[in-house]
Amino acid sequence: MQRIELADAELLYCRAWCPPQEADRWLRELIATLPWSQPSIRLFGRQVKVPREVAWIGDPEARYRYSGLDNQPSPWPPLLAAIRQRLERELGRPFNGVLVNHYRDGQDAMGWHSDDEPELGGDPLVASLSLGATRRFDLRRKGQTRIAHSLELEHGSLLVMGGLTQHHWQHQIARTTRVHAPRVNLTFRQIIASRTDR
């Protein structure tokens, strides 16, 4: 794995974590079989649909709240259970949930955010597997507007974010007119405790 040198961050990137033919098969299967939804969130006082499709998969206790949405996990399909097992073996860390985002084309996106919800614990570890179209992943320091680093997340690649990354950095997948193919991104996490009082 390649270490990405950023202050106050622990980022590892593996360009070919999954062989291309296997990644192709995974992409087709996940798009065809996951329980996708396009929920609405409150943004600047109005309800808007998130610009992508999402699915939350996990153990029964892995309830996850983000962007004002309470997510009840769907059970693990065999493919995602197998990928989880491989990641746990290679990274030496447990995962009890995976947030899956389906970017149908370049107009689907993810705004600036940090994966720093209380359920993820003090120093979250997020393992992000990319399948399909290459998309640019931007990072900026919290409190700043300038993009400090960008990375092209390729088909079959794995990005691991750990340590203090979520404390000091935000990331996004911006809209682009250059991409017309779909991308599926799987972000494996460990939910420490469900919080329903927020």
PDB file of C-alpha atoms in Angstrom:
ATOM      1  CA  MET A   1       0.000   0.000   0.000  1.00  0.00           C
ATOM      2  CA  GLN A   2       1.115   3.543  -0.764  1.00  0.00           C
ATOM      3  CA  ARG A   3       1.191   5.983   2.144  1.00  0.00           C
ATOM      4  CA  ILE A   4      -0.196   9.429   1.344  1.00  0.00           C
ATOM      5  CA  GLU A   5       1.793  12.042   3.233  1.00  0.00           C
ATOM      6  CA  LEU A   6      -0.560  14.585   4.807  1.00  0.00           C
ATOM      7  CA  ALA A   7      -0.087  16.175   8.216  1.00  0.00           C
ATOM      8  CA  ASP A   8      -2.467  14.935  10.930  1.00  0.00           C
ATOM      9  CA  ALA A   9      -3.738  12.112   8.713  1.00  0.00           C
ATOM     10  CA  GLU A  10      -3.193   8.413   8.154  1.00  0.00           C
ATOM     11  CA  LEU A  11      -4.023   7.530   4.552  1.00  0.00           C
ATOM     12  CA  LEU A  12      -3.093   4.357   2.704  1.00  0.00           C
ATOM     13  CA  TYR A  13      -3.925   3.723  -0.957  1.00  0.00           C
ATOM     14  CA  CYS A  14      -3.765   0.443  -2.862  1.00  0.00           C
ATOM     15  CA  ARG A  15      -4.387   0.980  -6.586  1.00  0.00           C
ATOM     16  CA  ALA A  16      -5.164  -2.658  -7.450  1.00  0.00           C
ATOM     17  CA  TRP A  17      -6.628  -4.210  -4.305  1.00  0.00           C
ATOM     18  CA  CYS A  18      -9.137  -6.140  -6.428  1.00  0.00           C
ATOM     19  CA  PRO A  19      -8.238  -7.591  -9.869  1.00  0.00           C
ATOM     20  CA  PRO A  20     -10.121  -5.939 -12.784  1.00  0.00           C
ATOM     21  CA  GLN A  21     -12.258  -8.936 -13.778  1.00  0.00           C
ATOM     22  CA  GLU A  22     -13.331  -9.555 -10.201  1.00  0.00           C
ATOM     23  CA  ALA A  23     -14.020  -5.830  -9.714  1.00  0.00           C
ATOM     24  CA  ASP A  24     -16.179  -5.876 -12.878  1.00  0.00           C
ATOM     25  CA  ARG A  25     -18.225  -8.770 -11.489  1.00  0.00           C
ATOM     26  CA  TRP A  26     -18.603  -7.145  -8.072  1.00  0.00           C
ATOM     27  CA  LEU A  27     -19.769  -3.883  -9.655  1.00  0.00           C
ATOM     28  CA  ARG A  28     -22.456  -5.599 -11.751  1.00  0.00           C
ATOM     29  CA  GLU A  29     -23.697  -7.712  -8.840  1.00  0.00           C
ATOM     30  CA  LEU A  30     -23.903  -4.856  -6.348  1.00  0.00           C
ATOM     31  CA  ILE A  31     -25.736  -2.503  -8.706  1.00  0.00           C
ATOM     32  CA  ALA A  32     -28.230  -5.257  -9.546  1.00  0.00           C
ATOM     33  CA  THR A  33     -28.889  -6.626  -6.065  1.00  0.00           C
ATOM     34  CA  LEU A  34     -28.424  -4.081  -3.233  1.00  0.00           C
ATOM     35  CA  PRO A  35     -31.500  -2.407  -1.652  1.00  0.00           C
ATOM     36  CA  TRP A  36     -30.780   1.050  -3.054  1.00  0.00           C
ATOM     37  CA  SER A  37     -32.640   4.154  -1.933  1.00  0.00           C
ATOM     38  CA  GLN A  38     -32.323   7.897  -2.553  1.00  0.00           C
ATOM     39  CA  PRO A  39     -33.264   9.524   0.754  1.00  0.00           C
ATOM     40  CA  SER A  40     -33.983  13.207   1.289  1.00  0.00           C
ATOM     41  CA  ILE A  41     -32.017  15.405   3.681  1.00  0.00           C
ATOM     42  CA  ARG A  42     -32.704  18.900   5.007  1.00  0.00           C
ATOM     43  CA  LEU A  43     -30.393  21.414   3.330  1.00  0.00           C
ATOM     44  CA  PHE A  44     -30.672  25.173   3.829  1.00  0.00           C
ATOM     45  CA  GLY A  45     -34.209  24.800   5.150  1.00  0.00           C
ATOM     46  CA  ARG A  46     -35.609  22.521   2.452  1.00  0.00           C
ATOM     47  CA  GLN A  47     -35.775  18.799   1.735  1.00  0.00           C
ATOM     48  CA  VAL A  48     -33.565  17.633  -1.142  1.00  0.00           C
ATOM     49  CA  LYS A  49     -32.729  14.161  -2.394  1.00  0.00           C
ATOM     50  CA  VAL A  50     -29.105  13.115  -1.933  1.00  0.00           C
ATOM     51  CA  PRO A  51     -27.327  13.140  -5.332  1.00  0.00           C
ATOM     52  CA  ARG A  52     -26.623   9.400  -5.431  1.00  0.00           C
ATOM     53  CA  GLU A  53     -28.203   6.097  -4.375  1.00  0.00           C
ATOM     54  CA  VAL A  54     -27.263   4.591  -1.013  1.00  0.00           C
ATOM     55  CA  ALA A  55     -27.514   1.336   0.924  1.00  0.00           C
ATOM     56  CA  TRP A  56     -26.533   0.665   4.559  1.00  0.00           C
ATOM     57  CA  ILE A  57     -25.554  -2.957   5.243  1.00  0.00           C
ATOM     58  CA  GLY A  58     -24.511  -4.258   8.646  1.00  0.00           C
ATOM     59  CA  ASP A  59     -24.905  -6.353  11.734  1.00  0.00           C
ATOM     60  CA  PRO A  60     -28.309  -5.969  13.451  1.00  0.00           C
ATOM     61  CA  GLU A  61     -26.978  -3.594  16.130  1.00  0.00           C
ATOM     62  CA  ALA A  62     -25.126  -1.362  13.651  1.00  0.00           C
ATOM     63  CA  ARG A  63     -27.593   1.530  13.476  1.00  0.00           C
ATOM     64  CA  TYR A  64     -25.944   4.574  11.948  1.00  0.00           C
ATOM     65  CA  ARG A  65     -27.066   8.206  11.951  1.00  0.00           C
ATOM     66  CA  TYR A  66     -25.588  10.738   9.533  1.00  0.00           C
ATOM     67  CA  SER A  67     -26.916  13.824   7.695  1.00  0.00           C
ATOM     68  CA  GLY A  68     -29.983  13.673   9.934  1.00  0.00           C
ATOM     69  CA  LEU A  69     -30.898  10.184   8.713  1.00  0.00           C
ATOM     70  CA  ASP A  70     -31.343   7.147  10.955  1.00  0.00           C
ATOM     71  CA  ASN A  71     -30.137   4.096   9.060  1.00  0.00           C
ATOM     72  CA  GLN A  72     -31.282   0.601   9.983  1.00  0.00           C
ATOM     73  CA  PRO A  73     -28.939  -2.001   8.512  1.00  0.00           C
ATOM     74  CA  SER A  74     -29.932  -4.462   5.818  1.00  0.00           C
ATOM     75  CA  PRO A  75     -28.379  -7.925   6.294  1.00  0.00           C
ATOM     76  CA  TRP A  76     -25.034  -8.826   4.737  1.00  0.00           C
ATOM     77  CA  PRO A  77     -25.281 -10.433   1.278  1.00  0.00           C
ATOM     78  CA  PRO A  78     -22.633 -13.120   0.677  1.00  0.00           C
ATOM     79  CA  LEU A  79     -20.444 -10.896  -1.509  1.00  0.00           C
ATOM     80  CA  LEU A  80     -20.193  -8.058   1.011  1.00  0.00           C
ATOM     81  CA  ALA A  81     -19.673 -10.528   3.868  1.00  0.00           C
ATOM     82  CA  ALA A  82     -16.718 -12.026   1.963  1.00  0.00           C
ATOM     83  CA  ILE A  83     -15.196  -8.594   1.233  1.00  0.00           C
ATOM     84  CA  ARG A  84     -15.598  -7.641   4.906  1.00  0.00           C
ATOM     85  CA  GLN A  85     -13.826 -10.830   5.972  1.00  0.00           C
ATOM     86  CA  ARG A  86     -10.876 -10.127   3.672  1.00  0.00           C
ATOM     87  CA  LEU A  87     -10.573  -6.521   4.891  1.00  0.00           C
ATOM     88  CA  GLU A  88     -10.703  -7.562   8.538  1.00  0.00           C
ATOM     89  CA  ARG A  89      -7.992 -10.138   7.923  1.00  0.00           C
ATOM     90  CA  GLU A  90      -5.707  -7.728   6.045  1.00  0.00           C
ATOM     91  CA  LEU A  91      -6.224  -4.643   8.233  1.00  0.00           C
ATOM     92  CA  GLY A  92      -6.557  -6.395  11.590  1.00  0.00           C
ATOM     93  CA  ARG A  93      -9.651  -4.369  12.505  1.00  0.00           C
ATOM     94  CA  PRO A  94     -13.331  -5.352  12.789  1.00  0.00           C
ATOM     95  CA  PHE A  95     -16.121  -3.857  10.662  1.00  0.00           C
ATOM     96  CA  ASN A  96     -19.818  -4.234  11.446  1.00  0.00           C
ATOM     97  CA  GLY A  97     -21.280  -2.030   8.712  1.00  0.00           C
ATOM     98  CA  VAL A  98     -20.713  -0.739   5.202  1.00  0.00           C
ATOM     99  CA  LEU A  99     -22.194   2.380   3.631  1.00  0.00           C
ATOM    100  CA  VAL A 100     -22.499   1.806  -0.115  1.00  0.00           C
ATOM    101  CA  ASN A 101     -22.875   4.759  -2.493  1.00  0.00           C
ATOM    102  CA  HIS A 102     -23.944   4.330  -6.117  1.00  0.00           C
ATOM    103  CA  TYR A 103     -22.830   7.233  -8.317  1.00  0.00           C
ATOM    104  CA  ARG A 104     -24.829   6.673 -11.489  1.00  0.00           C
ATOM    105  CA  ASP A 105     -22.695   9.103 -13.507  1.00  0.00           C
ATOM    106  CA  GLY A 106     -20.623  12.247 -13.017  1.00  0.00           C
ATOM    107  CA  GLN A 107     -23.642  14.280 -11.887  1.00  0.00           C
ATOM    108  CA  ASP A 108     -23.955  12.177  -8.738  1.00  0.00           C
ATOM    109  CA  ALA A 109     -21.668  13.480  -6.006  1.00  0.00           C
ATOM    110  CA  MET A 110     -20.781  13.681  -2.305  1.00  0.00           C
ATOM    111  CA  GLY A 111     -20.320  17.064  -0.621  1.00  0.00           C
ATOM    112  CA  TRP A 112     -17.608  18.081   1.820  1.00  0.00           C
ATOM    113  CA  HIS A 113     -17.784  16.136   5.082  1.00  0.00           C
ATOM    114  CA  SER A 114     -15.823  14.153   7.671  1.00  0.00           C
ATOM    115  CA  ASP A 115     -16.733  10.674   8.864  1.00  0.00           C
ATOM    116  CA  ASP A 116     -16.702  11.795  12.493  1.00  0.00           C
ATOM    117  CA  GLU A 117     -20.087  10.757  13.884  1.00  0.00           C
ATOM    118  CA  PRO A 118     -19.960   9.672  17.566  1.00  0.00           C
ATOM    119  CA  GLU A 119     -20.933   6.104  16.614  1.00  0.00           C
ATOM    120  CA  LEU A 120     -17.583   5.703  14.835  1.00  0.00           C
ATOM    121  CA  GLY A 121     -15.510   6.206  17.978  1.00  0.00           C
ATOM    122  CA  GLY A 122     -12.586   8.485  18.748  1.00  0.00           C
ATOM    123  CA  ASP A 123     -10.288   7.697  15.821  1.00  0.00           C
ATOM    124  CA  PRO A 124     -12.432   6.068  13.120  1.00  0.00           C
ATOM    125  CA  LEU A 125     -10.992   3.662  10.598  1.00  0.00           C
ATOM    126  CA  VAL A 126     -12.797   3.775   7.247  1.00  0.00           C
ATOM    127  CA  ALA A 127     -11.863   1.347   4.462  1.00  0.00           C
ATOM    128  CA  SER A 128     -13.132   2.657   1.113  1.00  0.00           C
ATOM    129  CA  LEU A 129     -13.319   0.302  -1.870  1.00  0.00           C
ATOM    130  CA  SER A 130     -13.997   1.854  -5.302  1.00  0.00           C
ATOM    131  CA  LEU A 131     -15.593  -0.030  -8.193  1.00  0.00           C
ATOM    132  CA  GLY A 132     -16.389   1.365 -11.636  1.00  0.00           C
ATOM    133  CA  ALA A 133     -15.608   4.803 -13.017  1.00  0.00           C
ATOM    134  CA  THR A 134     -12.531   6.611 -11.683  1.00  0.00           C
ATOM    135  CA  ARG A 135     -13.571   9.640  -9.613  1.00  0.00           C
ATOM    136  CA  ARG A 136     -11.462  12.382  -8.062  1.00  0.00           C
ATOM    137  CA  PHE A 137     -11.323  12.355  -4.254  1.00  0.00           C
ATOM    138  CA  ASP A 138     -10.528  15.777  -2.769  1.00  0.00           C
ATOM    139  CA  LEU A 139      -9.226  16.574   0.713  1.00  0.00           C
ATOM    140  CA  ARG A 140      -9.122  19.892   2.542  1.00  0.00           C
ATOM    141  CA  ARG A 141      -8.250  20.978   6.061  1.00  0.00           C
ATOM    142  CA  LYS A 142     -11.240  21.596   8.308  1.00  0.00           C
ATOM    143  CA  GLY A 143     -11.996  25.304   8.387  1.00  0.00           C
ATOM    144  CA  GLN A 144     -10.356  25.922   5.013  1.00  0.00           C
ATOM    145  CA  THR A 145     -11.767  26.114   1.493  1.00  0.00           C
ATOM    146  CA  ARG A 146      -8.648  25.250  -0.517  1.00  0.00           C
ATOM    147  CA  ILE A 147      -8.262  21.685  -1.790  1.00  0.00           C
ATOM    148  CA  ALA A 148      -4.994  20.458  -0.286  1.00  0.00           C
ATOM    149  CA  HIS A 149      -4.751  17.067  -1.998  1.00  0.00           C
ATOM    150  CA  SER A 150      -6.598  15.096  -4.666  1.00  0.00           C
ATOM    151  CA  LEU A 151      -6.475  11.424  -5.509  1.00  0.00           C
ATOM    152  CA  GLU A 152      -7.923   9.516  -8.462  1.00  0.00           C
ATOM    153  CA  LEU A 153      -9.826   6.550  -6.997  1.00  0.00           C
ATOM    154  CA  GLU A 154      -9.558   3.812  -9.600  1.00  0.00           C
ATOM    155  CA  HIS A 155     -11.599   0.684 -10.335  1.00  0.00           C
ATOM    156  CA  GLY A 156     -10.698  -1.966  -7.730  1.00  0.00           C
ATOM    157  CA  SER A 157      -8.721   0.432  -5.515  1.00  0.00           C
ATOM    158  CA  LEU A 158      -8.770   0.647  -1.720  1.00  0.00           C
ATOM    159  CA  LEU A 159      -8.282   3.806   0.361  1.00  0.00           C
ATOM    160  CA  VAL A 160      -7.872   3.392   4.127  1.00  0.00           C
ATOM    161  CA  MET A 161      -8.402   6.444   6.344  1.00  0.00           C
ATOM    162  CA  GLY A 162      -7.428   6.140   9.989  1.00  0.00           C
ATOM    163  CA  GLY A 163      -5.843   7.887  12.952  1.00  0.00           C
ATOM    164  CA  LEU A 164      -6.629  11.599  13.208  1.00  0.00           C
ATOM    165  CA  THR A 165      -7.777  11.963   9.595  1.00  0.00           C
ATOM    166  CA  GLN A 166     -11.447  12.612  10.367  1.00  0.00           C
ATOM    167  CA  HIS A 167     -10.553  15.094  13.140  1.00  0.00           C
ATOM    168  CA  HIS A 168      -8.570  17.400  10.850  1.00  0.00           C
ATOM    169  CA  TRP A 169      -9.711  16.739   7.279  1.00  0.00           C
ATOM    170  CA  GLN A 170     -12.819  16.809   5.103  1.00  0.00           C
ATOM    171  CA  HIS A 171     -13.292  15.011   1.784  1.00  0.00           C
ATOM    172  CA  GLN A 172     -15.635  15.143  -1.215  1.00  0.00           C
ATOM    173  CA  ILE A 173     -16.467  13.574  -4.574  1.00  0.00           C
ATOM    174  CA  ALA A 174     -17.290  16.560  -6.796  1.00  0.00           C
ATOM    175  CA  ARG A 175     -19.608  16.603  -9.799  1.00  0.00           C
ATOM    176  CA  THR A 176     -17.947  16.263 -13.183  1.00  0.00           C
ATOM    177  CA  THR A 177     -19.104  16.348 -16.803  1.00  0.00           C
ATOM    178  CA  ARG A 178     -16.261  14.038 -17.808  1.00  0.00           C
ATOM    179  CA  VAL A 179     -17.659  10.854 -16.267  1.00  0.00           C
ATOM    180  CA  HIS A 180     -20.665   9.038 -17.751  1.00  0.00           C
ATOM    181  CA  ALA A 181     -20.178   5.545 -16.266  1.00  0.00           C
ATOM    182  CA  PRO A 182     -21.362   4.338 -12.853  1.00  0.00           C
ATOM    183  CA  ARG A 183     -19.251   3.978  -9.714  1.00  0.00           C
ATOM    184  CA  VAL A 184     -19.978   2.049  -6.525  1.00  0.00           C
ATOM    185  CA  ASN A 185     -18.071   2.999  -3.382  1.00  0.00           C
ATOM    186  CA  LEU A 186     -18.097   0.791  -0.280  1.00  0.00           C
ATOM    187  CA  THR A 187     -16.987   2.399   2.990  1.00  0.00           C
ATOM    188  CA  PHE A 188     -16.562  -0.196   5.717  1.00  0.00           C
ATOM    189  CA  ARG A 189     -16.853   1.074   9.306  1.00  0.00           C
ATOM    190  CA  GLN A 190     -17.115  -0.098  12.904  1.00  0.00           C
ATOM    191  CA  ILE A 191     -20.140   1.287  14.726  1.00  0.00           C
ATOM    192  CA  ILE A 192     -19.164   1.577  18.390  1.00  0.00           C
ATOM    193  CA  ALA A 193     -22.512   2.559  19.898  1.00  0.00           C
ATOM    194  CA  SER A 194     -25.864   3.568  18.524  1.00  0.00           C
ATOM    195  CA  ARG A 195     -27.084   6.985  19.613  1.00  0.00           C
ATOM    196  CA  THR A 196     -30.773   7.793  19.283  1.00  0.00           C
ATOM    197  CA  ASP A 197     -30.843  10.945  21.405  1.00  0.00           C
ATOM    198  CA  ARG A 198     -29.337  13.314  18.824  1.00  0.00           C
TER     199      ARG A 198
END
